[in-house]
Coordinates of C-alpha atoms in Angstrom, one line a residue:
X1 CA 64.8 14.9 27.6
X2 CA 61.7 16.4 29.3
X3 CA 60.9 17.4 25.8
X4 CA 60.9 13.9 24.5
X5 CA 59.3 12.6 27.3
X6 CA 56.1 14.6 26.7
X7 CA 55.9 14.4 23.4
X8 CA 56.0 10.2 23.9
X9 CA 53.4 11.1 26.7
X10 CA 51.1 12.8 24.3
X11 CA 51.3 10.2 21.3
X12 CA 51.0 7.7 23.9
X13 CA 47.6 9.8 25.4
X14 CA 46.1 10.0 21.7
X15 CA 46.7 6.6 20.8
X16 CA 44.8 5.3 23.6
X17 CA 41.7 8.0 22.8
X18 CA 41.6 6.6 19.1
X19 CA 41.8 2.8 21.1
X20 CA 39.1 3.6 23.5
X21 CA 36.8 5.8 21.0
X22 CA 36.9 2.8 18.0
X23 CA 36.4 0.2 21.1
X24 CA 33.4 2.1 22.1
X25 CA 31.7 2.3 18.6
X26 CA 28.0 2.0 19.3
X27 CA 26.6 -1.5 17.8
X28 CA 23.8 -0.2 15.1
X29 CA 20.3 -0.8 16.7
X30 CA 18.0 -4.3 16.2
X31 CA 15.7 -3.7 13.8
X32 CA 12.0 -2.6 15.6
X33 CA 10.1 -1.4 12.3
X34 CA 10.4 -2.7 8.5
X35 CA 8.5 0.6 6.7
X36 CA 7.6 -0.6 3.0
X37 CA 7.0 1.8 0.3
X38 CA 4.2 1.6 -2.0
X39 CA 6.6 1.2 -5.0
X40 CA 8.2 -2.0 -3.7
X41 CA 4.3 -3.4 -3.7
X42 CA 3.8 -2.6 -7.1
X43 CA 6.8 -3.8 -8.6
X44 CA 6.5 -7.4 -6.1
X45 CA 2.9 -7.3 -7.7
X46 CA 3.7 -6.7 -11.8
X47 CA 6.8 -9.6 -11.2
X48 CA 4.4 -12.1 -9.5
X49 CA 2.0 -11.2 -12.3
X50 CA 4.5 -11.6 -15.1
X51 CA 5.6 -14.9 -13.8
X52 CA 2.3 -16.3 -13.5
X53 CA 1.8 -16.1 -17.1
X54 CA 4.2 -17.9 -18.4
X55 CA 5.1 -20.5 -16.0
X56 CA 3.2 -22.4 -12.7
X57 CA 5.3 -21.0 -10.1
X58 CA 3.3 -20.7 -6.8
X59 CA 5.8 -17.7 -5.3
X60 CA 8.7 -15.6 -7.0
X61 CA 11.6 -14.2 -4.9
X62 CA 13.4 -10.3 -5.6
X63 CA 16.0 -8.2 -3.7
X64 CA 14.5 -5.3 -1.2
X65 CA 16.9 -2.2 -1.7
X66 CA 16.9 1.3 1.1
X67 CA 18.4 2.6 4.4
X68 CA 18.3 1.9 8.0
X69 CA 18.0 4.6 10.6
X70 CA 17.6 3.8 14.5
X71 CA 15.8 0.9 14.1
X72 CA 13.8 1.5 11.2
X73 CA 14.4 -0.1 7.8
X74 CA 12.7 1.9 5.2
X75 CA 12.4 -0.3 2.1
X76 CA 12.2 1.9 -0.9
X77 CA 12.8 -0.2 -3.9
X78 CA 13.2 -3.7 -4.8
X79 CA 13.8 -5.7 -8.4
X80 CA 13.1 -9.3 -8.9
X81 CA 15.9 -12.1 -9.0
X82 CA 15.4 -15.7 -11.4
X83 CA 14.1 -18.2 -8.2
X84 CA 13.0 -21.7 -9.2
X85 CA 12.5 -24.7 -6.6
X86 CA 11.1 -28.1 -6.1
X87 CA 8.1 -28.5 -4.4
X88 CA 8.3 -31.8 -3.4
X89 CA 11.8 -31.3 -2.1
X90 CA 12.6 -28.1 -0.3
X91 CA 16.4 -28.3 -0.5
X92 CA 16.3 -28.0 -4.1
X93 CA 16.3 -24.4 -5.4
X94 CA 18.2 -22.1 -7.6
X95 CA 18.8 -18.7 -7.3
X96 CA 21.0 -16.6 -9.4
X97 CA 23.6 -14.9 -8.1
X98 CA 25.2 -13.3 -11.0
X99 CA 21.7 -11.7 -11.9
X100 CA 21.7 -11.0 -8.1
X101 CA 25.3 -9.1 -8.6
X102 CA 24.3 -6.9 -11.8
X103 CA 21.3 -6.1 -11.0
X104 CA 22.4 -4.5 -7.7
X105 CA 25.7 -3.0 -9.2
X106 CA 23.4 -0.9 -11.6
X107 CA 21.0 0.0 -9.1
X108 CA 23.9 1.2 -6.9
X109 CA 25.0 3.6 -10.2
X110 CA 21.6 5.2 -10.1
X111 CA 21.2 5.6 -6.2
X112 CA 24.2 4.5 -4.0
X113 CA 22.5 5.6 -0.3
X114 CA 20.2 2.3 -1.4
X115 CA 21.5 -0.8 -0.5
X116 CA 20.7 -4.7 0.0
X117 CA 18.6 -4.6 3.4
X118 CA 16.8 -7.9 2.4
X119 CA 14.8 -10.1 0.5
X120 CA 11.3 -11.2 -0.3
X121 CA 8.6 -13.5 -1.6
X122 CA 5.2 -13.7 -2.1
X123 CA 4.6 -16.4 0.3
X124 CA 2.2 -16.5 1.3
X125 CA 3.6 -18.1 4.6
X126 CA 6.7 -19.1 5.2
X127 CA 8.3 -21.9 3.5
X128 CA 11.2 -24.5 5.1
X129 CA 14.0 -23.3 3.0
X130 CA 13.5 -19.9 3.6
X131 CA 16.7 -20.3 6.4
X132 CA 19.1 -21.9 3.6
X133 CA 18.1 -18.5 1.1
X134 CA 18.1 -16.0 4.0
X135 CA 21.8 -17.3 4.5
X136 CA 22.9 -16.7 1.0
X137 CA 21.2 -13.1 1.1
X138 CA 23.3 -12.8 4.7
X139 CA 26.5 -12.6 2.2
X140 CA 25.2 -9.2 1.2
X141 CA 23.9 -8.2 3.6
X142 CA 24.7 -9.3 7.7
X143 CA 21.4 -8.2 9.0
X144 CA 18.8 -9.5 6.2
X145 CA 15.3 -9.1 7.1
X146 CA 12.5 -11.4 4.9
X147 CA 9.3 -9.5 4.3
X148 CA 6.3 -11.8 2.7
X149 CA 4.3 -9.8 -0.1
X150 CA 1.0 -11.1 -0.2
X151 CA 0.4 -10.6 -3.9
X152 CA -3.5 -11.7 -3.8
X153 CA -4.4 -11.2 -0.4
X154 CA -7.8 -12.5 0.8
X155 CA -7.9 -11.6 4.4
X156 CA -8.1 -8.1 5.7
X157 CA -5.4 -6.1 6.6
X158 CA -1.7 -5.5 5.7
X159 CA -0.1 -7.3 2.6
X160 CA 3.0 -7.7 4.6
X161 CA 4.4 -9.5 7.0
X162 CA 8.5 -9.0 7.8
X163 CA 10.9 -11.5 9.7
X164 CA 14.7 -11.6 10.8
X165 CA 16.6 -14.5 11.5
X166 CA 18.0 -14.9 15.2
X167 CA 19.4 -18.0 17.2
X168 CA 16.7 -19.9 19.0
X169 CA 18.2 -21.3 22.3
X170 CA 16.8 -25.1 23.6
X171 CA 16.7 -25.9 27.0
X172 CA 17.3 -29.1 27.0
X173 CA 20.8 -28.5 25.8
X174 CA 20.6 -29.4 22.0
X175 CA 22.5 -27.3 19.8
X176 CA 20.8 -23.5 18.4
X177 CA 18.8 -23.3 15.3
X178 CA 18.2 -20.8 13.1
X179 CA 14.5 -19.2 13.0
X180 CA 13.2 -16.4 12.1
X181 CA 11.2 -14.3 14.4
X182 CA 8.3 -11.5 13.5
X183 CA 9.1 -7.8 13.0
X184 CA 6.5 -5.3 12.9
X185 CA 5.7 -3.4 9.5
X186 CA 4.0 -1.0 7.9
X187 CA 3.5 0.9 4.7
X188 CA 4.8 3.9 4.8
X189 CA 5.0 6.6 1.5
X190 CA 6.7 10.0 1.2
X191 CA 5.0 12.9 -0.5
X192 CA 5.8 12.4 -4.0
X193 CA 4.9 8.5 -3.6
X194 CA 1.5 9.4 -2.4
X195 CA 1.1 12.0 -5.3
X196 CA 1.5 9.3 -7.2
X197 CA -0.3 6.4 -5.9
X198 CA -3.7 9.0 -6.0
X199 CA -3.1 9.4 -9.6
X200 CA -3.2 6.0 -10.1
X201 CA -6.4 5.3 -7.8
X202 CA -8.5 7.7 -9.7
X203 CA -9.0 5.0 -12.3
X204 CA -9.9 2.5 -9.6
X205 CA -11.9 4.6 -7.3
X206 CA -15.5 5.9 -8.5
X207 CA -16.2 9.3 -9.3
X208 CA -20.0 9.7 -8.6
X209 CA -19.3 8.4 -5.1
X210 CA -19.4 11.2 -2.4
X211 CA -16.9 11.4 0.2
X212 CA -19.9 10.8 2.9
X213 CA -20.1 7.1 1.3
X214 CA -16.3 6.4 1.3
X215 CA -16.0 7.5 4.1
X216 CA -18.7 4.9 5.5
X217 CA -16.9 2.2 3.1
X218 CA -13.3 3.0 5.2
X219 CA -15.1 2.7 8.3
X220 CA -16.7 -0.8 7.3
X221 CA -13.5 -2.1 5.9
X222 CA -11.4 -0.9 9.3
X223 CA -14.6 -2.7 11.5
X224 CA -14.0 -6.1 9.7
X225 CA -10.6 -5.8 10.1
X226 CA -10.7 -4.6 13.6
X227 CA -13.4 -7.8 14.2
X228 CA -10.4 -10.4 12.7
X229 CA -7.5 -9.3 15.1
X230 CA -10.3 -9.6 17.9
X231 CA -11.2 -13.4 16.5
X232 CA -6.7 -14.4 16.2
X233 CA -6.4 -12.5 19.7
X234 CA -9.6 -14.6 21.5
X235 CA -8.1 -17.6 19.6
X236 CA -4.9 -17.7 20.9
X237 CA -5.9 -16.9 24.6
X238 CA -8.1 -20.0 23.9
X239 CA -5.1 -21.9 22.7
X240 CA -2.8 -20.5 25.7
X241 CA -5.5 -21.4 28.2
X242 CA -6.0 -25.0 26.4
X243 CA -2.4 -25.4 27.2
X244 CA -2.2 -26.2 23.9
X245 CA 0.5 -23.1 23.4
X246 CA 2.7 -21.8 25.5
X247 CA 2.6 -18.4 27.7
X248 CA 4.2 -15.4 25.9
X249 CA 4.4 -12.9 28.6
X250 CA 5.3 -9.5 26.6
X251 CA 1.9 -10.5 24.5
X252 CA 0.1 -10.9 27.5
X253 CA 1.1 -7.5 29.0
X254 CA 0.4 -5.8 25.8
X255 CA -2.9 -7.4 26.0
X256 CA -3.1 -6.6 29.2
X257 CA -2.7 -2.7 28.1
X258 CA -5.0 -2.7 25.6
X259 CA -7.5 -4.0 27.8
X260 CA -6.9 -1.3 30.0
X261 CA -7.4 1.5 27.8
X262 CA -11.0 0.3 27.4
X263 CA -13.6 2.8 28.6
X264 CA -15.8 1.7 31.5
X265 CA -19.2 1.7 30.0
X266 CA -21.3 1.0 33.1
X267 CA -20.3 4.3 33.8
X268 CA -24.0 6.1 33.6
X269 CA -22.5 9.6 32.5
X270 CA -20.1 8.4 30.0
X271 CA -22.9 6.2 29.1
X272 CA -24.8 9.1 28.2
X273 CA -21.8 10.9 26.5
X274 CA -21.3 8.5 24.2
X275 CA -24.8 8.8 23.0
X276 CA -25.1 12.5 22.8
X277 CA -22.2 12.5 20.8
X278 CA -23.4 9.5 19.0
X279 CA -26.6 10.9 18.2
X280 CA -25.4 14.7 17.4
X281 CA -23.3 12.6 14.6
X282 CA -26.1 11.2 13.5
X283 CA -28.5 14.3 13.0
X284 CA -25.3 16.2 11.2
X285 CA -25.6 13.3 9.1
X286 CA -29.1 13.0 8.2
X287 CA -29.7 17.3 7.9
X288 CA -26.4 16.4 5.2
X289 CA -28.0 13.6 3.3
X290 CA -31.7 15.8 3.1
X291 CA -29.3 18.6 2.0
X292 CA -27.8 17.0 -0.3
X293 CA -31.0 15.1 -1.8
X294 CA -32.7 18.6 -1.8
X295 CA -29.9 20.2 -4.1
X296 CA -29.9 17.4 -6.3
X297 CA -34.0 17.4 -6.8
X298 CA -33.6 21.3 -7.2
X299 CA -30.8 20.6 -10.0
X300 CA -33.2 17.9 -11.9
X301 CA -35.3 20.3 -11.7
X302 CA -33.6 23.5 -13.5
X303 CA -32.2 20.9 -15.9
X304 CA -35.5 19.8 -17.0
X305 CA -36.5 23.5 -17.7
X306 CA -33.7 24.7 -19.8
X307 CA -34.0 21.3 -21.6
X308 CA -37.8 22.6 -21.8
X309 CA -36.7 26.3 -22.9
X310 CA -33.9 25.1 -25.7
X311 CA -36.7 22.5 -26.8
X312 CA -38.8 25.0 -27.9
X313 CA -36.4 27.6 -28.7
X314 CA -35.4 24.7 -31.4
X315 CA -38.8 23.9 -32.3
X316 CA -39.3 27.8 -33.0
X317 CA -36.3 27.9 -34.8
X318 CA -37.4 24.5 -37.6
X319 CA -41.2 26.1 -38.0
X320 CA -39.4 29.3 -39.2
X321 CA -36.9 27.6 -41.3
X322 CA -39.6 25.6 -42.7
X323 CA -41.9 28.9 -43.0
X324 CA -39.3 31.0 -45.2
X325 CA -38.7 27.5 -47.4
X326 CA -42.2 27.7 -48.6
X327 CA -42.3 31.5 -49.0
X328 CA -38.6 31.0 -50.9
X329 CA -40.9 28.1 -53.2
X330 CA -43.7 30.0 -53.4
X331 CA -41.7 33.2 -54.9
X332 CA -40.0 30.8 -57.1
X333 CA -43.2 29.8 -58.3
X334 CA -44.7 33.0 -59.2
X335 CA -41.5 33.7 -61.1
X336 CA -41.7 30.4 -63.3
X337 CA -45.6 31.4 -64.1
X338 CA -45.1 35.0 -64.9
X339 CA -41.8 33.9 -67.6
X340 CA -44.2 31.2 -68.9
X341 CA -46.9 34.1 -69.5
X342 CA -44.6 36.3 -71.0
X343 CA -43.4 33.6 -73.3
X344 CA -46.7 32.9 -74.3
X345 CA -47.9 36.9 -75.2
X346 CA -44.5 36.8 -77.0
X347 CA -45.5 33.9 -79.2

């Protein structure tokens, strides 16, 4: 009997671990950071492409495929999905599901740790039936995150831009509505992706550049881009202090910590600093540049002298080949003259 009872005491204990332990299974993590590889840019680019060609479409719509780890969705691959819609009336699309189903079941026989974290479109802002789509997406996947592919980008700055839906709360009462609100990307590549995206910038990038210059081109590019988040950033403070938007506190701290992180330049010594520094860059600069000017000149100038050399080392070579021509027709002369004399003492 004491037996019995401690065996029912036992299968009782482990019953109530495997309760509590599946109870207490950790929810997964809300998504922080959407990473999106360089190879889901160039396909979203080659199917916007091939679609502009043949139809007037304004945006085209595909499946984003990869993992999720701690709150970072790494986006990997993607193919396109048939998307059609009227513009004049935003509940009227099509999107097909079959395709949808096929497409993915073939992709899972090729790589099964990739599955359906999403969808996309090219945007390039959002549009109002992006809610009804995101819900049908939701079927395959519960946390479906939207990232806009800006397939002809103008302004500076990341193609990208990623969203997940969540449940915005009124206060006057009214019921929830569906929104989506901003996650923060970035393009992310593993080793053998950036192997391969050099490849294929050699064709773009030019070869009789030197690093110096690209490097001043990268710098520019990252200034202007740097000056546009400056111009949204003084807009919306404008806008927040117009009352004409409300105040978004975590922004404001963040703000708040950049600002702080600013160096005090009325400092006099890190005044100076900065332009000993400055100018020690600058002199490195310019002793490279006369370098490099100097061993160019001094390369012209060795070119130019065994172009010099092998011009008269060829010129040499034609007057000699011209010289043993006329000895060879002057010796052939000769010999026609002295048969023609011997014919004529013959005769």
């Amino acid at each position: 009997k004491q037996w019995y009872q401690r065996r029912v005491a036992i299968t009782a204990g482990i019953t109530n671990n495997l309760s509590s332990s599946t109870m207490t299974t950790p929810a997964p993590m809300p998504i922080e950071t959407v990473v999106v590889h360089p190879l889901v840019l160039l396909s979203v680019v080659d199917h916007y492409n091939r679609i502009d060609k043949v139809s007037s479409q304004k945006r085209v719509v595909g499946i984003l495929l990869g993992s999720r780890h701690k709150g970072v969705l790494d986006v990997s691959n993607s193919f396109a999905v048939p998307f059609d819609e009227d513009e004049r009336d935003p509940d009227v699309y099509f999107l097909d599901h079959d395709y949808l189903e096929s497409m993915y079941a073939m992709f899972k026989k090729v790589n099964a740790k990739e599955k359906i974290v999403g969808w996309y479109h090219t945007g390039p802002k959002l549009h109002p039936n992006d809610i009804k789509i995101n819900e049908i997406i939701k079927k395959y996947c519960a946390d479906s995150v939207l990232v806009i592919i800006d397939a002809k980008p103008k302004d500076l700055g990341l193609p990208t831009d990623a969203y997940i839906a969540v449940e915005e709360v009124h206060d006057d009462g009214t019921p929830t509505t569906r929104t989506f609100d901003h996650v923060k990307s970035e393009i992310g590549a593993e080793e053998a992706e950036e192997v391969g995206v050099e490849h294929l910038l050699r064709d773009i990038k030019d070869t009789t550049v030197g690093t110096l210059s690209q490097h001043l081109t990268t710098q520019v590019v990252a200034l202007k881009s740097l000056h546009s988040k400056l111009q949204d950033i003084s807009v919306y403070l404008t806008q927040v202090s117009d009352g004409k938007l409300p105040v978004n506190h975590p922004i404001i701290y963040q703000l708040q910590d950049v600002f702080n992180l600013l160096p005090n330049l009325n400092v006099p010594d890190l005044m100076k600093a900065f332009t000993v520094k400055t100018n020690d860059q600058n002199l490195v600069m310019y002793t490279a540049s006369i370098i490099r000017a100097v061993i160019a000149l001094h390369s012209l100038i060795n070119n130019k002298t065994t172009n010099r050399a092998a011009e008269k080392e060829g010129s040499k070579k034609v007057q000699n080949m011209i010289e043993v021509e006329k000895e060879d027709k002057e010796e052939k002369e000769k010999d026609t003259k002295e048969d023609s004399n011997k014919k004529e003492v013959k005769s």
